[in-house]
PDB file of C-alpha atoms in Angstrom:
ATOM      1  CA  MET Z   1      -0.222   0.038   0.032  1.00  0.00           C
ATOM      2  CA  CYS Z   2       2.724   1.694   0.869  1.00  0.00           C
ATOM      3  CA  ASN Z   3       4.670   1.838  -2.067  1.00  0.00           C
ATOM      4  CA  ASN Z   4       0.824   2.219  -4.466  1.00  0.00           C
ATOM      5  CA  LEU Z   5       0.698   5.577  -2.644  1.00  0.00           C
ATOM      6  CA  SER Z   6       4.133   6.800  -3.183  1.00  0.00           C
ATOM      7  CA  GLU Z   7       4.093   5.700  -6.195  1.00  0.00           C
ATOM      8  CA  SER Z   8       1.494   7.490  -6.669  1.00  0.00           C
ATOM      9  CA  TYR Z   9       2.484  11.109  -5.265  1.00  0.00           C
ATOM     10  CA  ALA Z  10       5.567  10.636  -7.230  1.00  0.00           C
ATOM     11  CA  LYS Z  11       3.480  11.165 -10.492  1.00  0.00           C
ATOM     12  CA  VAL Z  12       1.229  13.072  -8.900  1.00  0.00           C
ATOM     13  CA  LEU Z  13       4.688  15.666  -9.016  1.00  0.00           C
ATOM     14  CA  GLU Z  14       5.946  14.768 -11.863  1.00  0.00           C
ATOM     15  CA  LYS Z  15       2.993  16.178 -13.524  1.00  0.00           C
ATOM     16  CA  TRP Z  16       3.202  18.732 -11.453  1.00  0.00           C
ATOM     17  CA  GLU Z  17       6.026  19.668 -12.698  1.00  0.00           C
ATOM     18  CA  GLY Z  18       6.168  19.953 -15.808  1.00  0.00           C
ATOM     19  CA  MET Z  19       3.341  21.661 -15.990  1.00  0.00           C
ATOM     20  CA  THR Z  20       3.564  24.817 -18.466  1.00  0.00           C
ATOM     21  CA  ILE Z  21       2.030  28.131 -19.337  1.00  0.00           C
ATOM     22  CA  THR Z  22      -0.403  25.645 -20.834  1.00  0.00           C
ATOM     23  CA  SER Z  23      -1.731  23.683 -18.793  1.00  0.00           C
ATOM     24  CA  ASP Z  24      -4.824  25.052 -17.611  1.00  0.00           C
ATOM     25  CA  PRO Z  25      -4.633  25.215 -13.594  1.00  0.00           C
ATOM     26  CA  MET Z  26      -0.949  26.510 -13.683  1.00  0.00           C
ATOM     27  CA  PHE Z  27      -2.298  29.517 -16.328  1.00  0.00           C
ATOM     28  CA  GLY Z  28      -4.680  30.993 -13.796  1.00  0.00           C
ATOM     29  CA  MET Z  29      -2.269  30.294 -10.923  1.00  0.00           C
ATOM     30  CA  VAL Z  30       0.587  32.846 -12.978  1.00  0.00           C
ATOM     31  CA  MET Z  31      -2.693  35.376 -13.989  1.00  0.00           C
ATOM     32  CA  GLN Z  32      -3.718  36.311 -10.737  1.00  0.00           C
ATOM     33  CA  ASN Z  33      -0.143  38.691 -11.164  1.00  0.00           C
ATOM     34  CA  LYS Z  34      -1.932  41.604 -10.920  1.00  0.00           C
ATOM     35  CA  GLU Z  35       1.385  43.317 -12.734  1.00  0.00           C
ATOM     36  CA  ILE Z  36       1.898  40.052 -15.187  1.00  0.00           C
ATOM     37  CA  CYS Z  37      -2.069  39.966 -15.864  1.00  0.00           C
ATOM     38  CA  LEU Z  38      -2.594  43.240 -17.046  1.00  0.00           C
ATOM     39  CA  GLU Z  39       0.946  43.196 -19.386  1.00  0.00           C
ATOM     40  CA  LEU Z  40      -0.775  40.570 -21.422  1.00  0.00           C
ATOM     41  CA  ILE Z  41      -3.881  41.728 -22.030  1.00  0.00           C
ATOM     42  CA  ASN Z  42      -2.013  44.826 -22.932  1.00  0.00           C
ATOM     43  CA  ARG Z  43      -0.184  43.255 -25.606  1.00  0.00           C
ATOM     44  CA  ALA Z  44      -3.065  40.950 -27.049  1.00  0.00           C
ATOM     45  CA  LEU Z  45      -5.586  44.041 -27.128  1.00  0.00           C
ATOM     46  CA  PRO Z  46      -3.162  47.084 -27.040  1.00  0.00           C
ATOM     47  CA  GLN Z  47      -5.857  49.640 -28.294  1.00  0.00           C
ATOM     48  CA  LEU Z  48      -7.771  49.204 -24.683  1.00  0.00           C
ATOM     49  CA  LYS Z  49      -4.241  50.468 -23.222  1.00  0.00           C
ATOM     50  CA  ALA Z  50      -5.172  49.113 -19.549  1.00  0.00           C
ATOM     51  CA  THR Z  51      -3.730  51.131 -16.606  1.00  0.00           C
ATOM     52  CA  GLN Z  52      -5.410  49.310 -13.736  1.00  0.00           C
ATOM     53  CA  ILE Z  53      -7.572  45.773 -12.622  1.00  0.00           C
ATOM     54  CA  VAL Z  54     -10.190  46.592 -10.735  1.00  0.00           C
ATOM     55  CA  GLN Z  55     -11.202  42.718 -10.395  1.00  0.00           C
ATOM     56  CA  LEU Z  56      -9.444  39.897 -10.942  1.00  0.00           C
ATOM     57  CA  THR Z  57     -10.834  36.371 -10.122  1.00  0.00           C
ATOM     58  CA  THR Z  58      -9.447  32.573 -11.979  1.00  0.00           C
ATOM     59  CA  GLN Z  59     -11.537  30.279 -12.448  1.00  0.00           C
ATOM     60  CA  LYS Z  60     -14.644  32.176 -11.824  1.00  0.00           C
ATOM     61  CA  ASP Z  61     -18.082  30.268 -12.073  1.00  0.00           C
ATOM     62  CA  ILE Z  62     -21.037  31.621 -14.121  1.00  0.00           C
ATOM     63  CA  ASN Z  63     -24.142  29.675 -13.256  1.00  0.00           C
ATOM     64  CA  VAL Z  64     -27.197  29.878 -14.670  1.00  0.00           C
ATOM     65  CA  VAL Z  65     -30.114  28.220 -14.167  1.00  0.00           C
ATOM     66  CA  ALA Z  66     -31.182  25.334 -16.233  1.00  0.00           C
ATOM     67  CA  GLY Z  67     -28.290  26.185 -17.888  1.00  0.00           C
ATOM     68  CA  ARG Z  68     -24.173  25.018 -18.969  1.00  0.00           C
ATOM     69  CA  ARG Z  69     -21.696  26.293 -16.007  1.00  0.00           C
ATOM     70  CA  VAL Z  70     -19.297  28.374 -17.521  1.00  0.00           C
ATOM     71  CA  ARG Z  71     -16.447  27.924 -15.362  1.00  0.00           C
ATOM     72  CA  TYR Z  72     -13.608  31.636 -17.368  1.00  0.00           C
ATOM     73  CA  ASP Z  73      -9.888  31.052 -16.423  1.00  0.00           C
ATOM     74  CA  VAL Z  74      -9.714  34.458 -16.441  1.00  0.00           C
ATOM     75  CA  TYR Z  75     -12.355  37.817 -15.346  1.00  0.00           C
ATOM     76  CA  VAL Z  76     -10.804  41.016 -15.149  1.00  0.00           C
ATOM     77  CA  GLN Z  77     -12.459  44.183 -15.194  1.00  0.00           C
ATOM     78  CA  ASP Z  78      -9.819  47.417 -15.429  1.00  0.00           C
ATOM     79  CA  GLU Z  79     -10.100  50.852 -14.441  1.00  0.00           C
ATOM     80  CA  LYS Z  80     -12.202  52.073 -17.134  1.00  0.00           C
ATOM     81  CA  GLY Z  81     -15.563  49.161 -17.028  1.00  0.00           C
ATOM     82  CA  ASN Z  82     -13.633  46.606 -19.976  1.00  0.00           C
ATOM     83  CA  ILE Z  83     -14.822  43.427 -19.053  1.00  0.00           C
ATOM     84  CA  ILE Z  84     -11.589  41.029 -20.122  1.00  0.00           C
ATOM     85  CA  VAL Z  85     -11.990  37.400 -19.533  1.00  0.00           C
ATOM     86  CA  VAL Z  86      -8.922  35.071 -21.114  1.00  0.00           C
ATOM     87  CA  GLU Z  87      -8.558  31.993 -21.756  1.00  0.00           C
ATOM     88  CA  MET Z  88      -5.544  28.980 -22.552  1.00  0.00           C
ATOM     89  CA  GLN Z  89      -7.851  26.024 -25.627  1.00  0.00           C
ATOM     90  CA  VAL Z  90      -4.973  23.322 -26.078  1.00  0.00           C
ATOM     91  CA  ALA Z  91      -7.422  21.127 -27.615  1.00  0.00           C
ATOM     92  CA  ASP Z  92      -9.523  21.572 -30.933  1.00  0.00           C
ATOM     93  CA  HIS Z  93     -12.286  19.948 -30.028  1.00  0.00           C
ATOM     94  CA  GLN Z  94     -13.999  21.381 -33.414  1.00  0.00           C
ATOM     95  CA  ASN Z  95     -16.421  23.415 -31.400  1.00  0.00           C
ATOM     96  CA  LEU Z  96     -14.716  27.181 -30.701  1.00  0.00           C
ATOM     97  CA  PRO Z  97     -17.236  29.671 -32.321  1.00  0.00           C
ATOM     98  CA  TYR Z  98     -19.884  27.949 -30.402  1.00  0.00           C
ATOM     99  CA  ARG Z  99     -18.333  27.704 -27.355  1.00  0.00           C
ATOM    100  CA  LEU Z 100     -17.113  31.224 -27.356  1.00  0.00           C
ATOM    101  CA  ARG Z 101     -20.580  32.756 -28.650  1.00  0.00           C
ATOM    102  CA  TYR Z 102     -21.715  31.063 -25.320  1.00  0.00           C
ATOM    103  CA  TYR Z 103     -18.585  32.532 -23.276  1.00  0.00           C
ATOM    104  CA  GLN Z 104     -20.137  35.987 -24.929  1.00  0.00           C
ATOM    105  CA  GLU Z 105     -23.060  35.756 -23.549  1.00  0.00           C
ATOM    106  CA  GLN Z 106     -22.800  34.483 -20.499  1.00  0.00           C
ATOM    107  CA  ILE Z 107     -20.389  37.643 -19.219  1.00  0.00           C
ATOM    108  CA  ASP Z 108     -23.532  40.512 -19.693  1.00  0.00           C
ATOM    109  CA  HIS Z 109     -25.427  37.590 -16.888  1.00  0.00           C
ATOM    110  CA  GLY Z 110     -23.341  39.587 -14.061  1.00  0.00           C
ATOM    111  CA  LEU Z 111     -23.504  43.018 -16.005  1.00  0.00           C
ATOM    112  CA  LEU Z 112     -27.017  43.499 -15.479  1.00  0.00           C
ATOM    113  CA  LEU Z 113     -29.751  43.641 -13.248  1.00  0.00           C
ATOM    114  CA  PRO Z 114     -33.542  42.899 -13.021  1.00  0.00           C
ATOM    115  CA  GLY Z 115     -34.664  46.048 -13.889  1.00  0.00           C
ATOM    116  CA  GLU Z 116     -31.728  47.054 -15.378  1.00  0.00           C
ATOM    117  CA  SER Z 117     -31.487  49.038 -18.699  1.00  0.00           C
ATOM    118  CA  TYR Z 118     -29.969  47.679 -21.331  1.00  0.00           C
ATOM    119  CA  GLN Z 119     -27.852  50.909 -21.321  1.00  0.00           C
ATOM    120  CA  SER Z 120     -25.962  49.669 -19.026  1.00  0.00           C
ATOM    121  CA  LEU Z 121     -24.301  47.706 -21.077  1.00  0.00           C
ATOM    122  CA  ARG Z 122     -22.831  50.809 -23.040  1.00  0.00           C
ATOM    123  CA  GLN Z 123     -20.768  50.549 -19.316  1.00  0.00           C
ATOM    124  CA  HIS Z 124     -18.654  47.550 -19.976  1.00  0.00           C
ATOM    125  CA  PRO Z 125     -17.529  46.266 -23.106  1.00  0.00           C
ATOM    126  CA  THR Z 126     -16.423  42.799 -22.977  1.00  0.00           C
ATOM    127  CA  TYR Z 127     -13.120  41.217 -25.125  1.00  0.00           C
ATOM    128  CA  VAL Z 128     -13.520  36.853 -24.982  1.00  0.00           C
ATOM    129  CA  ILE Z 129      -9.711  36.539 -25.572  1.00  0.00           C
ATOM    130  CA  ILE Z 130      -8.003  32.644 -26.399  1.00  0.00           C
ATOM    131  CA  PHE Z 131      -4.739  31.249 -26.637  1.00  0.00           C
ATOM    132  CA  CYS Z 132      -4.944  28.312 -28.755  1.00  0.00           C
ATOM    133  CA  ASP Z 133      -1.863  26.408 -29.740  1.00  0.00           C
ATOM    134  CA  PHE Z 134      -3.743  25.418 -33.166  1.00  0.00           C
ATOM    135  CA  ASP Z 135      -4.552  27.561 -36.291  1.00  0.00           C
ATOM    136  CA  TYR Z 136      -8.548  26.791 -35.770  1.00  0.00           C
ATOM    137  CA  PHE Z 137      -9.552  28.707 -38.247  1.00  0.00           C
ATOM    138  CA  GLY Z 138      -6.590  27.921 -40.562  1.00  0.00           C
ATOM    139  CA  TYR Z 139      -5.454  31.271 -42.150  1.00  0.00           C
ATOM    140  CA  GLY Z 140      -1.713  31.015 -40.217  1.00  0.00           C
ATOM    141  CA  TRP Z 141      -2.547  34.375 -39.139  1.00  0.00           C
ATOM    142  CA  ALA Z 142      -1.463  35.238 -35.697  1.00  0.00           C
ATOM    143  CA  ARG Z 143      -4.506  36.675 -34.285  1.00  0.00           C
ATOM    144  CA  TYR Z 144      -8.074  37.187 -35.503  1.00  0.00           C
ATOM    145  CA  VAL Z 145     -10.125  39.568 -34.106  1.00  0.00           C
ATOM    146  CA  PHE Z 146     -14.286  39.532 -34.440  1.00  0.00           C
ATOM    147  CA  GLU Z 147     -17.146  41.503 -33.752  1.00  0.00           C
ATOM    148  CA  MET Z 148     -20.498  41.816 -35.520  1.00  0.00           C
ATOM    149  CA  SER Z 149     -20.716  44.112 -39.162  1.00  0.00           C
ATOM    150  CA  CYS Z 150     -22.846  43.806 -40.864  1.00  0.00           C
ATOM    151  CA  THR Z 151     -23.709  41.670 -44.088  1.00  0.00           C
ATOM    152  CA  ARG Z 152     -24.597  44.846 -46.985  1.00  0.00           C
ATOM    153  CA  ASN Z 153     -21.590  46.874 -45.094  1.00  0.00           C
ATOM    154  CA  PRO Z 154     -18.890  45.771 -43.609  1.00  0.00           C
ATOM    155  CA  GLN Z 155     -17.530  48.820 -42.321  1.00  0.00           C
ATOM    156  CA  LEU Z 156     -21.299  49.490 -40.957  1.00  0.00           C
ATOM    157  CA  LYS Z 157     -20.404  48.022 -37.214  1.00  0.00           C
ATOM    158  CA  LEU Z 158     -23.706  47.016 -34.583  1.00  0.00           C
ATOM    159  CA  GLY Z 159     -22.211  48.638 -31.931  1.00  0.00           C
ATOM    160  CA  ASP Z 160     -22.518  45.907 -29.088  1.00  0.00           C
ATOM    161  CA  GLN Z 161     -19.258  46.209 -28.125  1.00  0.00           C
ATOM    162  CA  ARG Z 162     -18.002  42.908 -27.962  1.00  0.00           C
ATOM    163  CA  THR Z 163     -15.112  41.704 -29.098  1.00  0.00           C
ATOM    164  CA  ILE Z 164     -13.990  37.684 -29.333  1.00  0.00           C
ATOM    165  CA  VAL Z 165      -9.595  37.765 -30.186  1.00  0.00           C
ATOM    166  CA  VAL Z 166      -8.149  33.517 -31.432  1.00  0.00           C
ATOM    167  CA  PHE Z 167      -4.428  34.109 -31.621  1.00  0.00           C
ATOM    168  CA  ASN Z 168      -2.680  30.872 -32.499  1.00  0.00           C
ATOM    169  CA  ALA Z 169      -0.189  30.387 -31.520  1.00  0.00           C
ATOM    170  CA  LEU Z 170       1.527  28.011 -34.714  1.00  0.00           C
ATOM    171  CA  ALA Z 171       2.078  31.396 -36.595  1.00  0.00           C
ATOM    172  CA  LYS Z 172       5.389  32.083 -37.739  1.00  0.00           C
ATOM    173  CA  GLU Z 173       4.262  35.570 -39.703  1.00  0.00           C
ATOM    174  CA  PHE Z 174       3.344  38.546 -37.619  1.00  0.00           C
ATOM    175  CA  THR Z 175       2.227  41.993 -38.383  1.00  0.00           C
ATOM    176  CA  ASN Z 176       3.494  44.487 -36.734  1.00  0.00           C
ATOM    177  CA  ASP Z 177       1.008  45.140 -34.461  1.00  0.00           C
ATOM    178  CA  GLU Z 178       1.105  41.498 -33.282  1.00  0.00           C
ATOM    179  CA  GLN Z 179       4.749  41.562 -31.872  1.00  0.00           C
ATOM    180  CA  PRO Z 180       4.211  42.701 -28.582  1.00  0.00           C
ATOM    181  CA  ILE Z 181       2.409  38.764 -28.312  1.00  0.00           C
ATOM    182  CA  LYS Z 182       5.042  37.036 -30.326  1.00  0.00           C
ATOM    183  CA  ASN Z 183       6.658  35.966 -27.570  1.00  0.00           C
ATOM    184  CA  PHE Z 184       4.427  34.619 -25.886  1.00  0.00           C
ATOM    185  CA  LEU Z 185       2.943  32.759 -28.647  1.00  0.00           C
ATOM    186  CA  ALA Z 186       6.240  30.694 -28.949  1.00  0.00           C
ATOM    187  CA  LEU Z 187       5.936  30.347 -24.874  1.00  0.00           C
ATOM    188  CA  MET Z 188       2.988  28.355 -24.942  1.00  0.00           C
ATOM    189  CA  ARG Z 189       5.227  26.286 -27.854  1.00  0.00           C
ATOM    190  CA  ASP Z 190       7.805  25.590 -25.310  1.00  0.00           C
ATOM    191  CA  GLN Z 191      10.523  28.494 -26.695  1.00  0.00           C
ATOM    192  CA  VAL Z 192      11.337  30.597 -24.271  1.00  0.00           C
ATOM    193  CA  ASP Z 193      12.816  34.686 -25.509  1.00  0.00           C
ATOM    194  CA  ASN Z 194      15.627  35.081 -22.583  1.00  0.00           C
ATOM    195  CA  GLU Z 195      16.149  38.368 -24.016  1.00  0.00           C
ATOM    196  CA  SER Z 196      12.577  39.163 -22.867  1.00  0.00           C
ATOM    197  CA  LYS Z 197      11.438  40.972 -19.032  1.00  0.00           C
ATOM    198  CA  PHE Z 198       8.101  39.596 -19.920  1.00  0.00           C
ATOM    199  CA  ILE Z 199       8.979  35.780 -20.334  1.00  0.00           C
ATOM    200  CA  THR Z 200      11.429  35.924 -17.248  1.00  0.00           C
ATOM    201  CA  LYS Z 201       8.723  37.166 -15.435  1.00  0.00           C
ATOM    202  CA  ILE Z 202       6.597  34.747 -16.061  1.00  0.00           C
ATOM    203  CA  GLN Z 203       8.751  32.029 -15.856  1.00  0.00           C
ATOM    204  CA  ASN Z 204       9.894  33.359 -12.410  1.00  0.00           C
ATOM    205  CA  GLU Z 205       6.335  33.244 -12.248  1.00  0.00           C
ATOM    206  CA  ILE Z 206       6.618  30.133 -12.427  1.00  0.00           C
ATOM    207  CA  VAL Z 207       9.052  28.932 -10.936  1.00  0.00           C
ATOM    208  CA  LYS Z 208       7.847  30.087  -7.954  1.00  0.00           C
ATOM    209  CA  ILE Z 209       4.413  28.963  -7.528  1.00  0.00           C
ATOM    210  CA  LYS Z 210       6.025  25.136  -8.429  1.00  0.00           C
ATOM    211  CA  GLN Z 211       8.441  25.954  -4.745  1.00  0.00           C
ATOM    212  CA  GLU Z 212       5.437  27.374  -3.154  1.00  0.00           C
ATOM    213  CA  LYS Z 213       2.846  24.803  -3.873  1.00  0.00           C
ATOM    214  CA  LYS Z 214       6.351  22.008  -3.231  1.00  0.00           C
ATOM    215  CA  GLU Z 215       7.193  23.290   0.579  1.00  0.00           C
ATOM    216  CA  SER Z 216       3.388  23.564   1.216  1.00  0.00           C
ATOM    217  CA  LYS Z 217       3.991  19.668   0.998  1.00  0.00           C
ATOM    218  CA  ASN Z 218       6.120  19.063   3.553  1.00  0.00           C
TER     219      ASN Z 218
END
């Protein structure tokens, strides 16, 4: 029995030590560091220019009566009222657009109180960012950005302030405004840019989390 327990613990420890930024629990724990989380958001959404995280929740549950439960990896509200959900996705289940549709819809459940005007949603533009280690859409782009537009005139926006951003860690070419996120996408493929202060900060945080967990077990 003792040998079996020792072997099980060794396997758990090995799995824990092998976790990277793409591992679901590790990504959430690293993002609990507000400084790292804020910088990642600004690299992913440079137009926001967020300066402060007002609310940060990892593994945030959204429970809807008679609906499927949603758990966001990272849920953030910045100082301007923007709501940003950040997800890490390593498995392609061929359902990404529908998952994002459901995620985006669920965000508003926590923003609008009973009887409150729909106009109140103007105070909270929403962004869903998902980092994928696969290219779901197949164009090879590093970033895919989706907003509601008119089919007759794509320049005519619905203006509901909802944005979905899908990152592809397999991308090999980057536009100028995608350069800030390039080394993070490389990190998802275990390619570490040791010259990047941001990536070093993430790597140091991972080491710190693993060490603290190990010490708590002793």
